[in-house]
């Protein structure tokens, strides 16, 4: 019987790519939440329901959600191509992904993004 | 006894999709935690892996459906704008049909929107990103996860974070619906 260390497994690149993409999607959501507070112009732009007919009555959340989802899938595609068939150092990748996710959690927390709202 | 369209969609969003995601979490964690070569025979791995794959895939799909239904079906009813002339400073019966404005009209209820809904509507979107990463990891490695401890542990962390995001959204969704239902 093979020991766990000698068993051949698939390269981890594709999984590293989706982990980083999840972090990027999370952080983009957080950044958009802050930008929506900072600028009325950006807030108006983020109303994808009114501006682009993507839903009705959703308001700026439509733009924040759609752009964050696009960031997730686009970064997954790009990183997936970059990491395809490669074995990468997973520890640092996971750390970066967790920092990005933590940023997403932090910036979507009302007392934090409220700091950026005009007085 | 009947449900309005709004009640039905709120039920699908919260008690159907959202609750399914949260309830399935325990099974998923147990499955990932125990998927270790030293704990399982090859037959055991072969038996458990498809169940874990189906479970994590369903959770990822359900998390996407939950945020899509929540954002594009239920949320517009919550933030609907009252007609001109309606007093937005008094929590009257007429304002009840506009939950966001009804909550903001009361000192004791405004934080349900300013803190609860503002957090819920944004943090909920982290759940499908994280749950998709977990499902892809399980789909890609399958039974090989038993031999990739670092990946399995990372999946557990992401799975737990997805649960935390969905849990915050679900908790505030239930509490806000109790304070000011969209129905």
Tab-separated table of N, CA and C in Angstrom, chain A residues 4 7-12 14-15 18-19 22 25-26 29 33 37 49 54-62 64-66 68-69 72-73 76 87 90 94 97-98 101 104-105 108-111 113, chain B residues 37 42 64 71-72 75-77 79-80 114-116 118-119 121-123 125-126 128-130 132-134 136-137 139-142 144 146-148 150-151 153-155 157-158 161-162 164-165 168:
chain	number	residue	atom	x	y	z
A	4	UNK	N	0.577	8.064	2.206
A	4	UNK	CA	-0.014	9.306	1.698
A	4	UNK	C	0.996	10.182	0.961
A	7	UNK	N	1.532	8.871	-2.771
A	7	UNK	CA	0.400	8.773	-3.679
A	7	UNK	C	0.363	9.991	-4.605
A	8	UNK	N	0.262	9.731	-5.893
A	8	UNK	CA	0.195	10.804	-6.874
A	8	UNK	C	-1.192	11.426	-6.874
A	9	UNK	N	-1.252	12.731	-6.728
A	9	UNK	CA	-2.532	13.444	-6.809
A	9	UNK	C	-2.425	14.537	-7.860
A	10	UNK	N	-3.557	15.101	-8.212
A	10	UNK	CA	-3.579	16.142	-9.248
A	10	UNK	C	-2.856	17.398	-8.746
A	11	UNK	N	-2.319	18.209	-9.656
A	11	UNK	CA	-1.712	19.488	-9.238
A	11	UNK	C	-2.768	20.416	-8.647
A	12	UNK	N	-2.325	21.254	-7.689
A	12	UNK	CA	-3.300	22.063	-6.940
A	12	UNK	C	-3.642	23.412	-7.579
A	14	UNK	N	-5.562	24.529	-10.109
A	14	UNK	CA	-6.967	24.907	-10.323
A	14	UNK	C	-7.709	25.249	-9.030
A	15	UNK	N	-7.370	24.559	-7.946
A	15	UNK	CA	-8.034	24.844	-6.670
A	15	UNK	C	-7.501	26.160	-6.096
A	18	UNK	N	-9.367	29.058	-7.794
A	18	UNK	CA	-10.738	29.369	-7.354
A	18	UNK	C	-10.740	29.940	-5.932
A	19	UNK	N	-9.766	29.541	-5.105
A	19	UNK	CA	-9.659	30.120	-3.760
A	19	UNK	C	-9.318	31.612	-3.850
A	22	UNK	N	-12.306	33.578	-5.143
A	22	UNK	CA	-13.316	33.818	-4.102
A	22	UNK	C	-12.893	34.994	-3.226
A	25	UNK	N	-13.397	38.212	-5.368
A	25	UNK	CA	-14.826	38.547	-5.429
A	25	UNK	C	-15.308	39.171	-4.121
A	26	UNK	N	-14.862	38.605	-3.005
A	26	UNK	CA	-15.263	39.115	-1.690
A	26	UNK	C	-14.748	40.536	-1.470
A	29	UNK	N	-16.511	43.123	-3.602
A	29	UNK	CA	-17.809	43.472	-3.005
A	29	UNK	C	-17.605	44.503	-1.900
A	33	UNK	N	-18.942	48.440	-1.802
A	33	UNK	CA	-19.801	48.930	-0.720
A	33	UNK	C	-19.254	50.265	-0.198
A	37	UNK	N	-20.645	54.425	-0.665
A	37	UNK	CA	-20.829	55.390	0.425
A	37	UNK	C	-20.080	56.698	0.155
A	49	UNK	N	-29.892	48.326	-12.156
A	49	UNK	CA	-31.300	48.037	-12.482
A	49	UNK	C	-31.880	49.174	-13.311
A	54	UNK	N	-31.198	45.810	-15.444
A	54	UNK	CA	-30.919	44.521	-14.796
A	54	UNK	C	-31.688	44.444	-13.476
A	55	UNK	N	-32.972	44.193	-13.589
A	55	UNK	CA	-33.829	44.119	-12.409
A	55	UNK	C	-34.597	45.412	-12.227
A	56	UNK	N	-35.383	45.458	-11.171
A	56	UNK	CA	-36.176	46.652	-10.909
A	56	UNK	C	-36.287	46.870	-9.410
A	57	UNK	N	-35.918	48.062	-8.966
A	57	UNK	CA	-36.059	48.401	-7.559
A	57	UNK	C	-34.955	47.867	-6.667
A	58	UNK	N	-33.873	47.378	-7.273
A	58	UNK	CA	-32.777	46.812	-6.467
A	58	UNK	C	-31.820	47.915	-6.008
A	59	UNK	N	-31.695	48.979	-6.820
A	59	UNK	CA	-30.808	50.082	-6.447
A	59	UNK	C	-29.334	49.744	-6.627
A	60	UNK	N	-28.462	50.434	-5.893
A	60	UNK	CA	-27.015	50.233	-6.064
A	60	UNK	C	-26.548	48.801	-5.778
A	61	UNK	N	-27.329	48.062	-4.997
A	61	UNK	CA	-26.937	46.673	-4.716
A	61	UNK	C	-26.838	45.863	-6.009
A	62	UNK	N	-27.622	46.241	-7.033
A	62	UNK	CA	-27.561	45.503	-8.301
A	62	UNK	C	-26.167	45.624	-8.915
A	64	UNK	N	-23.308	46.555	-7.341
A	64	UNK	CA	-22.301	45.953	-6.455
A	64	UNK	C	-22.266	44.439	-6.654
A	65	UNK	N	-23.439	43.823	-6.686
A	65	UNK	CA	-23.519	42.367	-6.800
A	65	UNK	C	-22.991	41.892	-8.149
A	66	UNK	N	-23.433	42.549	-9.217
A	66	UNK	CA	-23.039	42.099	-10.560
A	66	UNK	C	-21.531	42.274	-10.769
A	68	UNK	N	-19.167	42.392	-8.464
A	68	UNK	CA	-18.428	41.450	-7.611
A	68	UNK	C	-18.469	40.045	-8.204
A	69	UNK	N	-19.621	39.668	-8.732
A	69	UNK	CA	-19.746	38.335	-9.352
A	69	UNK	C	-18.867	38.266	-10.605
A	72	UNK	N	-15.336	37.819	-9.565
A	72	UNK	CA	-15.093	36.438	-9.141
A	72	UNK	C	-14.856	35.535	-10.358
A	73	UNK	N	-15.772	35.580	-11.318
A	73	UNK	CA	-15.662	34.662	-12.456
A	73	UNK	C	-14.496	35.037	-13.386
A	76	UNK	N	-11.289	34.038	-11.674
A	76	UNK	CA	-11.213	32.567	-11.675
A	76	UNK	C	-10.728	32.079	-13.042
A	87	UNK	N	1.574	22.829	-9.902
A	87	UNK	CA	1.546	22.637	-8.454
A	87	UNK	C	2.137	23.906	-7.837
A	90	UNK	N	0.776	26.156	-1.786
A	90	UNK	CA	-0.620	26.408	-1.411
A	90	UNK	C	-0.744	27.275	-0.159
A	94	UNK	N	-3.276	30.355	0.129
A	94	UNK	CA	-4.392	30.338	1.077
A	94	UNK	C	-4.361	31.580	1.970
A	97	UNK	N	-5.613	34.475	-0.005
A	97	UNK	CA	-7.064	34.345	-0.205
A	97	UNK	C	-7.817	34.703	1.074
A	98	UNK	N	-7.298	34.271	2.220
A	98	UNK	CA	-7.970	34.570	3.486
A	98	UNK	C	-7.904	36.063	3.820
A	101	UNK	N	-10.545	37.644	1.666
A	101	UNK	CA	-11.882	37.359	2.210
A	101	UNK	C	-12.122	38.191	3.475
A	104	UNK	N	-13.099	41.517	2.568
A	104	UNK	CA	-14.504	41.534	2.148
A	104	UNK	C	-15.445	41.583	3.343
A	105	UNK	N	-15.160	40.743	4.340
A	105	UNK	CA	-15.995	40.740	5.553
A	105	UNK	C	-15.933	42.111	6.243
A	108	UNK	N	-17.708	45.061	4.362
A	108	UNK	CA	-19.174	44.954	4.264
A	108	UNK	C	-19.836	45.098	5.641
A	109	UNK	N	-19.023	45.373	6.666
A	109	UNK	CA	-19.553	45.535	8.016
A	109	UNK	C	-19.964	47.002	8.195
A	110	UNK	N	-21.241	47.265	8.478
A	110	UNK	CA	-21.729	48.658	8.485
A	110	UNK	C	-20.909	49.651	9.304
A	111	UNK	N	-20.475	49.325	10.531
A	111	UNK	CA	-19.674	50.326	11.257
A	111	UNK	C	-18.374	50.671	10.540
A	113	UNK	N	-17.866	50.422	6.855
A	113	UNK	CA	-18.087	51.219	5.632
A	113	UNK	C	-18.809	52.528	5.951
B	37	UNK	N	-7.200	9.608	4.854
B	37	UNK	CA	-6.785	8.254	4.477
B	37	UNK	C	-6.548	7.369	5.700
B	42	UNK	N	-10.180	2.295	1.401
B	42	UNK	CA	-10.449	2.736	0.026
B	42	UNK	C	-11.940	2.626	-0.284
B	64	UNK	N	-26.052	30.391	-4.455
B	64	UNK	CA	-26.268	31.330	-5.572
B	64	UNK	C	-27.748	31.653	-5.713
B	71	UNK	N	-31.915	39.119	-3.721
B	71	UNK	CA	-31.583	40.447	-4.254
B	71	UNK	C	-32.589	40.921	-5.298
B	72	UNK	N	-32.954	40.043	-6.217
B	72	UNK	CA	-33.765	40.500	-7.351
B	72	UNK	C	-35.264	40.234	-7.218
B	75	UNK	N	-35.792	41.657	-2.179
B	75	UNK	CA	-35.235	42.957	-1.757
B	75	UNK	C	-35.984	44.164	-2.335
B	76	UNK	N	-36.386	44.149	-3.623
B	76	UNK	CA	-37.145	45.310	-4.142
B	76	UNK	C	-38.436	45.566	-3.372
B	77	UNK	N	-39.074	44.530	-2.853
B	77	UNK	CA	-40.288	44.744	-2.041
B	77	UNK	C	-39.912	45.418	-0.722
B	79	UNK	N	-37.339	47.469	-0.164
B	79	UNK	CA	-36.893	48.859	-0.290
B	79	UNK	C	-37.824	49.712	-1.158
B	80	UNK	N	-39.036	49.201	-1.433
B	80	UNK	CA	-39.994	49.959	-2.249
B	80	UNK	C	-40.217	51.348	-1.669
B	114	UNK	N	-30.265	50.023	9.290
B	114	UNK	CA	-28.930	50.623	9.160
B	114	UNK	C	-27.799	49.640	9.455
B	115	UNK	N	-28.047	48.755	10.387
B	115	UNK	CA	-27.016	47.762	10.698
B	115	UNK	C	-27.373	46.391	10.101
B	116	UNK	N	-28.563	45.903	10.447
B	116	UNK	CA	-28.945	44.540	10.059
B	116	UNK	C	-29.043	44.335	8.560
B	118	UNK	N	-28.212	46.402	6.084
B	118	UNK	CA	-27.012	46.846	5.355
B	118	UNK	C	-25.907	45.783	5.414
B	119	UNK	N	-25.810	45.089	6.521
B	119	UNK	CA	-24.799	44.030	6.632
B	119	UNK	C	-25.240	42.802	5.834
B	121	UNK	N	-27.364	42.334	3.334
B	121	UNK	CA	-27.478	42.372	1.872
B	121	UNK	C	-26.118	42.302	1.190
B	122	UNK	N	-25.059	42.705	1.899
B	122	UNK	CA	-23.724	42.683	1.290
B	122	UNK	C	-22.934	41.429	1.639
B	123	UNK	N	-22.933	41.062	2.907
B	123	UNK	CA	-22.096	39.928	3.326
B	123	UNK	C	-22.626	38.612	2.735
B	125	UNK	N	-23.298	37.922	-0.191
B	125	UNK	CA	-22.670	37.589	-1.478
B	125	UNK	C	-21.329	36.881	-1.327
B	126	UNK	N	-20.763	36.920	-0.129
B	126	UNK	CA	-19.508	36.198	0.071
B	126	UNK	C	-19.755	34.691	0.125
B	128	UNK	N	-21.761	32.550	-1.692
B	128	UNK	CA	-21.628	31.762	-2.924
B	128	UNK	C	-20.200	31.708	-3.465
B	129	UNK	N	-19.427	32.795	-3.280
B	129	UNK	CA	-18.026	32.744	-3.730
B	129	UNK	C	-17.281	31.626	-2.981
B	130	UNK	N	-17.435	31.635	-1.668
B	130	UNK	CA	-16.706	30.680	-0.832
B	130	UNK	C	-17.225	29.255	-1.029
B	132	UNK	N	-18.657	28.071	-3.660
B	132	UNK	CA	-18.263	27.586	-4.989
B	132	UNK	C	-16.825	27.083	-4.966
B	133	UNK	N	-15.954	27.807	-4.263
B	133	UNK	CA	-14.558	27.369	-4.148
B	133	UNK	C	-14.487	25.988	-3.497
B	134	UNK	N	-15.307	25.771	-2.480
B	134	UNK	CA	-15.322	24.475	-1.789
B	134	UNK	C	-15.815	23.374	-2.744
B	136	UNK	N	-15.786	23.324	-5.972
B	136	UNK	CA	-14.805	23.077	-7.036
B	136	UNK	C	-13.646	22.223	-6.505
B	137	UNK	N	-13.204	22.517	-5.293
B	137	UNK	CA	-12.127	21.726	-4.690
B	137	UNK	C	-12.511	20.268	-4.529
B	139	UNK	N	-14.956	18.710	-6.175
B	139	UNK	CA	-15.190	18.164	-7.518
B	139	UNK	C	-13.873	17.802	-8.198
B	140	UNK	N	-12.882	18.649	-8.039
B	140	UNK	CA	-11.594	18.462	-8.718
B	140	UNK	C	-10.807	17.287	-8.129
B	141	UNK	N	-10.741	17.243	-6.806
B	141	UNK	CA	-9.909	16.216	-6.181
B	141	UNK	C	-10.649	14.917	-5.882
B	142	UNK	N	-11.921	14.991	-5.584
B	142	UNK	CA	-12.669	13.780	-5.243
B	142	UNK	C	-12.019	13.032	-4.087
B	144	UNK	N	-9.178	11.887	-3.820
B	144	UNK	CA	-7.770	12.269	-3.593
B	144	UNK	C	-7.616	13.272	-2.456
B	146	UNK	N	-8.393	12.916	0.439
B	146	UNK	CA	-7.937	12.178	1.626
B	146	UNK	C	-6.416	12.214	1.741
B	147	UNK	N	-5.757	12.446	0.598
B	147	UNK	CA	-4.285	12.470	0.593
B	147	UNK	C	-3.738	13.891	0.453
B	148	UNK	N	-4.627	14.891	0.444
B	148	UNK	CA	-4.191	16.291	0.326
B	148	UNK	C	-4.714	17.057	1.539
B	150	UNK	N	-3.622	19.604	3.217
B	150	UNK	CA	-3.617	21.070	3.215
B	150	UNK	C	-4.818	21.616	2.436
B	151	UNK	N	-5.196	20.913	1.371
B	151	UNK	CA	-6.362	21.354	0.587
B	151	UNK	C	-7.644	21.109	1.393
B	153	UNK	N	-8.040	20.955	4.605
B	153	UNK	CA	-8.149	21.924	5.702
B	153	UNK	C	-8.571	23.301	5.169
B	154	UNK	N	-8.040	23.670	4.016
B	154	UNK	CA	-8.428	24.960	3.414
B	154	UNK	C	-9.914	24.942	3.045
B	155	UNK	N	-10.374	23.808	2.531
B	155	UNK	CA	-11.798	23.698	2.184
B	155	UNK	C	-12.663	23.841	3.436
B	157	UNK	N	-11.929	25.558	6.115
B	157	UNK	CA	-11.921	26.975	6.515
B	157	UNK	C	-12.899	27.770	5.639
B	158	UNK	N	-12.810	27.566	4.338
B	158	UNK	CA	-13.695	28.301	3.422
B	158	UNK	C	-15.157	27.927	3.649
B	161	UNK	N	-16.319	29.761	6.658
B	161	UNK	CA	-16.532	31.186	6.360
B	161	UNK	C	-17.812	31.385	5.539
B	162	UNK	N	-18.079	30.461	4.615
B	162	UNK	CA	-19.326	30.538	3.831
B	162	UNK	C	-20.525	30.416	4.764
B	164	UNK	N	-20.544	31.222	7.933
B	164	UNK	CA	-20.621	32.449	8.743
B	164	UNK	C	-21.328	33.560	7.966
B	165	UNK	N	-20.954	33.735	6.706
B	165	UNK	CA	-21.584	34.779	5.883
B	165	UNK	C	-23.074	34.502	5.721
B	168	UNK	N	-24.983	35.049	9.115
B	168	UNK	CA	-25.296	36.455	9.408
B	168	UNK	C	-26.502	36.891	8.585
